[in-house]
PDB file of C-alpha atoms in Angstrom:
ATOM      1  CA  MET A   1      22.476-131.745 -65.776  1.00 64.00           C
ATOM      2  CA  VAL A   2      25.172-131.831 -63.090  1.00 75.00           C
ATOM      3  CA  VAL A   3      25.544-135.233 -61.418  1.00 84.00           C
ATOM      4  CA  PRO A   4      27.516-134.990 -58.148  1.00 92.00           C
ATOM      5  CA  VAL A   5      30.281-137.576 -57.802  1.00 95.00           C
ATOM      6  CA  VAL A   6      31.844-138.544 -54.477  1.00 97.00           C
ATOM      7  CA  GLU A   7      35.629-138.870 -54.647  1.00 97.00           C
ATOM      8  CA  THR A   8      38.374-139.290 -52.051  1.00 98.00           C
ATOM      9  CA  TYR A   9      41.025-136.775 -51.133  1.00 98.00           C
ATOM     10  CA  ALA A  10      43.531-139.643 -51.088  1.00 97.00           C
ATOM     11  CA  GLU A  11      42.921-140.471 -54.743  1.00 97.00           C
ATOM     12  CA  LEU A  12      43.122-136.810 -55.706  1.00 97.00           C
ATOM     13  CA  GLY A  13      46.383-136.560 -53.798  1.00 97.00           C
ATOM     14  CA  ARG A  14      47.789-139.531 -55.730  1.00 96.00           C
ATOM     15  CA  ARG A  15      46.818-137.861 -59.003  1.00 96.00           C
ATOM     16  CA  VAL A  16      48.539-134.649 -57.943  1.00 97.00           C
ATOM     17  CA  LEU A  17      51.747-136.505 -57.070  1.00 95.00           C
ATOM     18  CA  ALA A  18      51.607-138.308 -60.419  1.00 95.00           C
ATOM     19  CA  GLY A  19      51.081-135.054 -62.273  1.00 96.00           C
ATOM     20  CA  PRO A  20      53.755-132.814 -63.768  1.00 97.00           C
ATOM     21  CA  ALA A  21      55.635-130.204 -61.752  1.00 97.00           C
ATOM     22  CA  ARG A  22      55.125-126.943 -63.625  1.00 98.00           C
ATOM     23  CA  LEU A  23      56.466-124.406 -61.111  1.00 98.00           C
ATOM     24  CA  GLY A  24      60.110-125.423 -61.149  1.00 97.00           C
ATOM     25  CA  ARG A  25      60.097-128.788 -59.382  1.00 97.00           C
ATOM     26  CA  THR A  26      56.946-127.979 -57.428  1.00 97.00           C
ATOM     27  CA  ARG A  27      53.433-129.176 -58.172  1.00 97.00           C
ATOM     28  CA  LEU A  28      51.372-126.079 -57.489  1.00 98.00           C
ATOM     29  CA  VAL A  29      47.728-126.612 -56.495  1.00 98.00           C
ATOM     30  CA  ALA A  30      45.331-123.649 -56.469  1.00 98.00           C
ATOM     31  CA  VAL A  31      42.092-123.823 -54.453  1.00 98.00           C
ATOM     32  CA  ASP A  32      39.879-120.931 -55.547  1.00 98.00           C
ATOM     33  CA  GLY A  33      36.326-119.769 -54.892  1.00 97.00           C
ATOM     34  CA  CYS A  34      34.266-117.079 -53.223  1.00 96.00           C
ATOM     35  CA  SER A  35      34.586-116.291 -49.516  1.00 93.00           C
ATOM     36  CA  GLY A  36      32.774-118.771 -47.312  1.00 93.00           C
ATOM     37  CA  ALA A  37      32.617-121.465 -50.001  1.00 96.00           C
ATOM     38  CA  GLY A  38      34.832-123.933 -48.123  1.00 96.00           C
ATOM     39  CA  LYS A  39      38.213-123.386 -49.781  1.00 97.00           C
ATOM     40  CA  SER A  40      40.307-123.577 -46.626  1.00 96.00           C
ATOM     41  CA  VAL A  41      38.580-126.781 -45.512  1.00 97.00           C
ATOM     42  CA  PHE A  42      39.161-128.411 -48.884  1.00 98.00           C
ATOM     43  CA  ALA A  43      42.811-127.330 -48.943  1.00 98.00           C
ATOM     44  CA  ALA A  44      43.442-128.598 -45.405  1.00 98.00           C
ATOM     45  CA  ARG A  45      41.885-131.991 -46.120  1.00 98.00           C
ATOM     46  CA  LEU A  46      43.798-132.397 -49.361  1.00 98.00           C
ATOM     47  CA  ALA A  47      47.008-131.477 -47.515  1.00 98.00           C
ATOM     48  CA  ASP A  48      46.198-134.089 -44.843  1.00 97.00           C
ATOM     49  CA  ALA A  49      45.606-136.702 -47.536  1.00 97.00           C
ATOM     50  CA  LEU A  50      48.920-135.880 -49.222  1.00 97.00           C
ATOM     51  CA  ALA A  51      50.689-136.155 -45.867  1.00 97.00           C
ATOM     52  CA  ALA A  52      49.353-139.685 -45.453  1.00 96.00           C
ATOM     53  CA  LEU A  53      50.604-140.874 -48.844  1.00 95.00           C
ATOM     54  CA  PRO A  54      53.987-142.612 -49.185  1.00 89.00           C
ATOM     55  CA  GLY A  55      56.667-140.103 -50.079  1.00 74.00           C
ATOM     56  CA  GLY A  56      54.226-137.247 -50.000  1.00 68.00           C
ATOM     57  CA  GLY A  57      54.771-135.271 -46.802  1.00 83.00           C
ATOM     58  CA  ARG A  58      52.392-132.531 -45.723  1.00 93.00           C
ATOM     59  CA  PRO A  59      52.602-129.723 -48.259  1.00 97.00           C
ATOM     60  CA  PRO A  60      52.774-126.064 -47.273  1.00 98.00           C
ATOM     61  CA  VAL A  61      49.414-124.280 -47.588  1.00 98.00           C
ATOM     62  CA  VAL A  62      49.578-120.573 -48.427  1.00 98.00           C
ATOM     63  CA  HIS A  63      46.383-118.653 -47.616  1.00 98.00           C
ATOM     64  CA  THR A  64      46.081-115.566 -49.781  1.00 97.00           C
ATOM     65  CA  ASP A  65      44.161-113.776 -46.993  1.00 95.00           C
ATOM     66  CA  ASP A  66      47.483-113.738 -45.116  1.00 97.00           C
ATOM     67  CA  LEU A  67      49.103-111.704 -47.902  1.00 97.00           C
ATOM     68  CA  LEU A  68      46.407-109.038 -48.265  1.00 97.00           C
ATOM     69  CA  ASP A  69      47.207-105.539 -47.105  1.00 96.00           C
ATOM     70  CA  GLY A  70      43.666-105.085 -45.766  1.00 94.00           C
ATOM     71  CA  TRP A  71      40.265-105.163 -47.488  1.00 93.00           C
ATOM     72  CA  SER A  72      41.301-102.936 -50.396  1.00 93.00           C
ATOM     73  CA  ASP A  73      44.005-105.401 -51.477  1.00 96.00           C
ATOM     74  CA  GLN A  74      41.506-108.092 -52.510  1.00 96.00           C
ATOM     75  CA  LEU A  75      43.017-108.781 -55.926  1.00 96.00           C
ATOM     76  CA  THR A  76      46.096-106.552 -56.063  1.00 97.00           C
ATOM     77  CA  PHE A  77      48.134-108.666 -53.622  1.00 98.00           C
ATOM     78  CA  TRP A  78      49.401-110.925 -56.431  1.00 98.00           C
ATOM     79  CA  PRO A  79      52.798-109.240 -56.994  1.00 98.00           C
ATOM     80  CA  ARG A  80      53.557-109.931 -53.329  1.00 97.00           C
ATOM     81  CA  LEU A  81      52.716-113.625 -53.763  1.00 98.00           C
ATOM     82  CA  GLU A  82      54.725-113.783 -56.974  1.00 98.00           C
ATOM     83  CA  ALA A  83      57.842-112.116 -55.548  1.00 98.00           C
ATOM     84  CA  ARG A  84      57.893-113.803 -52.138  1.00 98.00           C
ATOM     85  CA  VAL A  85      56.555-117.306 -52.912  1.00 98.00           C
ATOM     86  CA  LEU A  86      56.133-118.231 -56.565  1.00 98.00           C
ATOM     87  CA  ALA A  87      59.377-116.799 -57.979  1.00 98.00           C
ATOM     88  CA  PRO A  88      61.616-118.489 -55.375  1.00 98.00           C
ATOM     89  CA  LEU A  89      59.828-121.830 -55.815  1.00 98.00           C
ATOM     90  CA  ARG A  90      60.134-121.511 -59.578  1.00 98.00           C
ATOM     91  CA  ALA A  91      63.893-121.176 -59.093  1.00 98.00           C
ATOM     92  CA  GLY A  92      64.054-124.081 -56.643  1.00 97.00           C
ATOM     93  CA  ARG A  93      64.680-121.794 -53.663  1.00 98.00           C
ATOM     94  CA  PRO A  94      62.716-121.431 -50.404  1.00 98.00           C
ATOM     95  CA  GLY A  95      60.091-118.720 -50.336  1.00 98.00           C
ATOM     96  CA  GLY A  96      58.521-116.910 -47.446  1.00 98.00           C
ATOM     97  CA  TYR A  97      56.117-114.123 -46.615  1.00 98.00           C
ATOM     98  CA  GLN A  98      54.956-111.947 -43.752  1.00 97.00           C
ATOM     99  CA  ARG A  99      51.442-112.667 -42.530  1.00 97.00           C
ATOM    100  CA  TYR A 100      48.997-109.769 -42.372  1.00 96.00           C
ATOM    101  CA  SER A 101      47.341-109.224 -38.987  1.00 95.00           C
ATOM    102  CA  TRP A 102      43.748-108.145 -39.502  1.00 88.00           C
ATOM    103  CA  ALA A 103      43.595-107.130 -35.829  1.00 88.00           C
ATOM    104  CA  ARG A 104      46.714-104.918 -35.994  1.00 93.00           C
ATOM    105  CA  ARG A 105      46.142-103.880 -39.625  1.00 92.00           C
ATOM    106  CA  SER A 106      49.773-104.448 -40.474  1.00 96.00           C
ATOM    107  CA  PHE A 107      52.130-107.225 -41.530  1.00 97.00           C
ATOM    108  CA  LEU A 108      53.789-109.189 -38.735  1.00 97.00           C
ATOM    109  CA  PRO A 109      57.594-109.147 -38.706  1.00 96.00           C
ATOM    110  CA  ARG A 110      58.103-112.909 -38.506  1.00 96.00           C
ATOM    111  CA  GLU A 111      58.415-114.610 -41.893  1.00 97.00           C
ATOM    112  CA  VAL A 112      56.351-117.694 -42.732  1.00 98.00           C
ATOM    113  CA  PRO A 113      58.645-120.079 -44.662  1.00 98.00           C
ATOM    114  CA  VAL A 114      57.492-121.844 -47.813  1.00 98.00           C
ATOM    115  CA  PRO A 115      60.014-124.565 -48.711  1.00 96.00           C
ATOM    116  CA  PRO A 116      60.354-125.880 -52.280  1.00 95.00           C
ATOM    117  CA  ALA A 117      58.256-128.965 -51.506  1.00 96.00           C
ATOM    118  CA  PRO A 118      57.003-131.498 -54.080  1.00 96.00           C
ATOM    119  CA  VAL A 119      53.509-129.974 -53.643  1.00 98.00           C
ATOM    120  CA  VAL A 120      52.492-126.489 -52.495  1.00 98.00           C
ATOM    121  CA  LEU A 121      48.870-125.395 -52.101  1.00 98.00           C
ATOM    122  CA  VAL A 122      47.689-121.803 -52.560  1.00 98.00           C
ATOM    123  CA  GLU A 123      44.191-121.194 -51.197  1.00 98.00           C
ATOM    124  CA  GLY A 124      42.102-118.074 -51.594  1.00 98.00           C
ATOM    125  CA  VAL A 125      40.052-115.838 -53.842  1.00 97.00           C
ATOM    126  CA  SER A 126      41.732-115.639 -57.278  1.00 98.00           C
ATOM    127  CA  ALA A 127      44.311-118.339 -56.463  1.00 98.00           C
ATOM    128  CA  ALA A 128      43.626-119.973 -59.853  1.00 98.00           C
ATOM    129  CA  ARG A 129      43.665-116.732 -61.849  1.00 98.00           C
ATOM    130  CA  ALA A 130      44.646-116.869 -65.509  1.00 98.00           C
ATOM    131  CA  VAL A 131      48.221-115.616 -65.035  1.00 98.00           C
ATOM    132  CA  VAL A 132      49.252-118.682 -63.008  1.00 98.00           C
ATOM    133  CA  ARG A 133      47.264-121.417 -64.786  1.00 98.00           C
ATOM    134  CA  PRO A 134      50.138-122.576 -67.033  1.00 98.00           C
ATOM    135  CA  GLU A 135      52.129-123.409 -63.882  1.00 98.00           C
ATOM    136  CA  LEU A 136      49.363-125.249 -62.008  1.00 98.00           C
ATOM    137  CA  THR A 137      49.313-129.000 -61.627  1.00 98.00           C
ATOM    138  CA  LEU A 138      45.731-128.797 -60.326  1.00 98.00           C
ATOM    139  CA  SER A 139      43.179-125.997 -60.108  1.00 98.00           C
ATOM    140  CA  VAL A 140      40.025-126.316 -57.999  1.00 98.00           C
ATOM    141  CA  LEU A 141      36.987-124.054 -57.675  1.00 98.00           C
ATOM    142  CA  VAL A 142      34.911-124.585 -54.522  1.00 98.00           C
ATOM    143  CA  THR A 143      31.311-123.368 -54.750  1.00 96.00           C
ATOM    144  CA  ALA A 144      28.395-122.865 -52.346  1.00 95.00           C
ATOM    145  CA  PRO A 145      25.116-120.887 -52.365  1.00 95.00           C
ATOM    146  CA  ALA A 146      25.538-117.149 -51.784  1.00 92.00           C
ATOM    147  CA  ALA A 147      23.266-117.041 -48.726  1.00 92.00           C
ATOM    148  CA  LEU A 148      25.199-119.843 -47.046  1.00 93.00           C
ATOM    149  CA  ARG A 149      28.536-118.249 -47.841  1.00 92.00           C
ATOM    150  CA  LEU A 150      27.377-114.974 -46.307  1.00 89.00           C
ATOM    151  CA  ALA A 151      26.088-116.745 -43.184  1.00 91.00           C
ATOM    152  CA  ARG A 152      29.378-118.599 -42.765  1.00 91.00           C
ATOM    153  CA  ALA A 153      31.410-115.404 -43.037  1.00 86.00           C
ATOM    154  CA  VAL A 154      29.236-113.538 -40.528  1.00 87.00           C
ATOM    155  CA  ALA A 155      29.327-116.474 -38.103  1.00 88.00           C
ATOM    156  CA  ARG A 156      33.107-116.526 -38.337  1.00 85.00           C
ATOM    157  CA  ASP A 157      33.883-112.795 -38.197  1.00 82.00           C
ATOM    158  CA  GLY A 158      30.755-111.139 -36.799  1.00 87.00           C
ATOM    159  CA  PRO A 159      28.084-108.861 -38.331  1.00 87.00           C
ATOM    160  CA  GLY A 160      30.385-105.845 -38.131  1.00 86.00           C
ATOM    161  CA  ILE A 161      32.131-106.942 -41.330  1.00 84.00           C
ATOM    162  CA  LEU A 162      28.957-106.783 -43.443  1.00 89.00           C
ATOM    163  CA  PRO A 163      29.688-103.442 -45.182  1.00 89.00           C
ATOM    164  CA  GLU A 164      33.182-104.562 -46.207  1.00 89.00           C
ATOM    165  CA  LEU A 165      31.919-108.061 -47.013  1.00 88.00           C
ATOM    166  CA  ARG A 166      29.318-106.763 -49.464  1.00 90.00           C
ATOM    167  CA  ARG A 167      32.015-104.808 -51.311  1.00 93.00           C
ATOM    168  CA  TRP A 168      34.226-107.888 -51.210  1.00 93.00           C
ATOM    169  CA  HIS A 169      31.487-110.053 -52.735  1.00 93.00           C
ATOM    170  CA  ALA A 170      30.996-107.530 -55.545  1.00 94.00           C
ATOM    171  CA  GLY A 171      34.741-107.669 -56.245  1.00 96.00           C
ATOM    172  CA  GLU A 172      34.644-111.463 -56.303  1.00 95.00           C
ATOM    173  CA  ARG A 173      31.812-111.529 -58.821  1.00 95.00           C
ATOM    174  CA  ALA A 174      33.571-109.063 -61.107  1.00 97.00           C
ATOM    175  CA  HIS A 175      36.835-111.026 -60.935  1.00 97.00           C
ATOM    176  CA  PHE A 176      35.338-114.440 -61.646  1.00 97.00           C
ATOM    177  CA  ASP A 177      33.254-113.092 -64.521  1.00 95.00           C
ATOM    178  CA  ALA A 178      36.290-111.426 -66.121  1.00 97.00           C
ATOM    179  CA  ASP A 179      38.697-114.277 -65.398  1.00 97.00           C
ATOM    180  CA  GLY A 180      36.499-117.136 -66.620  1.00 96.00           C
ATOM    181  CA  THR A 181      37.630-119.214 -63.646  1.00 96.00           C
ATOM    182  CA  ALA A 182      34.699-121.647 -63.571  1.00 95.00           C
ATOM    183  CA  ASP A 183      35.309-122.737 -67.172  1.00 94.00           C
ATOM    184  CA  ALA A 184      39.093-122.965 -66.797  1.00 96.00           C
ATOM    185  CA  VAL A 185      39.661-124.990 -63.617  1.00 97.00           C
ATOM    186  CA  ASP A 186      40.283-128.739 -63.480  1.00 97.00           C
ATOM    187  CA  LEU A 187      37.706-129.434 -60.772  1.00 97.00           C
ATOM    188  CA  VAL A 188      34.538-127.743 -59.530  1.00 97.00           C
ATOM    189  CA  VAL A 189      33.750-128.936 -56.002  1.00 97.00           C
ATOM    190  CA  ASP A 190      30.552-128.588 -53.957  1.00 97.00           C
ATOM    191  CA  GLY A 191      31.344-126.707 -50.746  1.00 96.00           C
ATOM    192  CA  ALA A 192      27.904-127.487 -49.290  1.00 95.00           C
ATOM    193  CA  PRO A 193      27.159-130.990 -50.540  1.00 95.00           C
ATOM    194  CA  ALA A 194      23.896-132.799 -49.847  1.00 93.00           C
ATOM    195  CA  ALA A 195      25.212-136.078 -51.246  1.00 92.00           C
ATOM    196  CA  PRO A 196      26.062-138.636 -48.527  1.00 94.00           C
ATOM    197  CA  HIS A 197      29.824-138.774 -47.975  1.00 96.00           C
ATOM    198  CA  ASP A 198      32.528-138.824 -45.303  1.00 97.00           C
ATOM    199  CA  PRO A 199      33.646-135.161 -45.205  1.00 96.00           C
ATOM    200  CA  ASP A 200      37.021-135.984 -43.645  1.00 96.00           C
ATOM    201  CA  ARG A 201      37.929-138.384 -46.436  1.00 97.00           C
ATOM    202  CA  GLU A 202      35.723-137.437 -49.372  1.00 98.00           C
ATOM    203  CA  TYR A 203      34.566-134.437 -51.371  1.00 98.00           C
ATOM    204  CA  VAL A 204      31.762-134.034 -53.906  1.00 97.00           C
ATOM    205  CA  ARG A 205      32.788-133.180 -57.449  1.00 97.00           C
ATOM    206  CA  LEU A 206      30.381-131.236 -59.628  1.00 95.00           C
ATOM    207  CA  ARG A 207      32.483-131.061 -62.768  1.00 84.00           C
ATOM    208  CA  ALA A 208      35.906-132.063 -64.006  1.00 78.00           C
ATOM    209  CA  ALA A 209      37.900-131.037 -67.061  1.00 68.00           C
ATOM    210  CA  GLY A 210      40.493-133.345 -68.555  1.00 52.00           C
ATOM    211  CA  GLY A 211      40.668-137.118 -68.399  1.00 45.00           C
ATOM    212  CA  ARG A 212      43.095-137.403 -65.498  1.00 52.00           C
ATOM    213  CA  TRP A 213      40.663-135.715 -63.088  1.00 50.00           C
ATOM    214  CA  ARG A 214      37.670-137.932 -63.904  1.00 51.00           C
TER     215      ARG A 214
END
């Protein structure tokens, strides 16, 4: 039986800062989950909490949706993330990437810098995939019911995306089944919690692996 536990972003941020840097000198945090689960909200609130901690500073947040070359690049974008962001950080150098414009269907010319900060967050579908797990200080999977996730996506982007979204959801399911993400991450978080909590300061944990995350 899963017993939801309310925890604070501030305490999680302190644990991240106390954890080992495994990507060069950077503590890499991956926030994974299906579309509409609440990944970007979780990542933003954890980044805010880290910014408020002494010596923390607000970490860069890389959204994998910004690196996709359209809908068909759902999982194959990773070499771009590796070459432009992860490899430079691993070497202690600044990274950077060009953001994809979904309206223009092309990458924008201006580079988004990613400095070699003490903490960097990567948020998006497959962010905690197996290939990067040895270099993660923290991996998080955010979950929510499928019907709610679909409703959130349609409310955000309009019903016109439904054909692509259904294909996207099928790709997500295949990836998570093959990757074993749910069993491998450090934290599983409820992206639609019913438990009373302050959403700006707290999140609801469904499961944790490893003593330091309990």
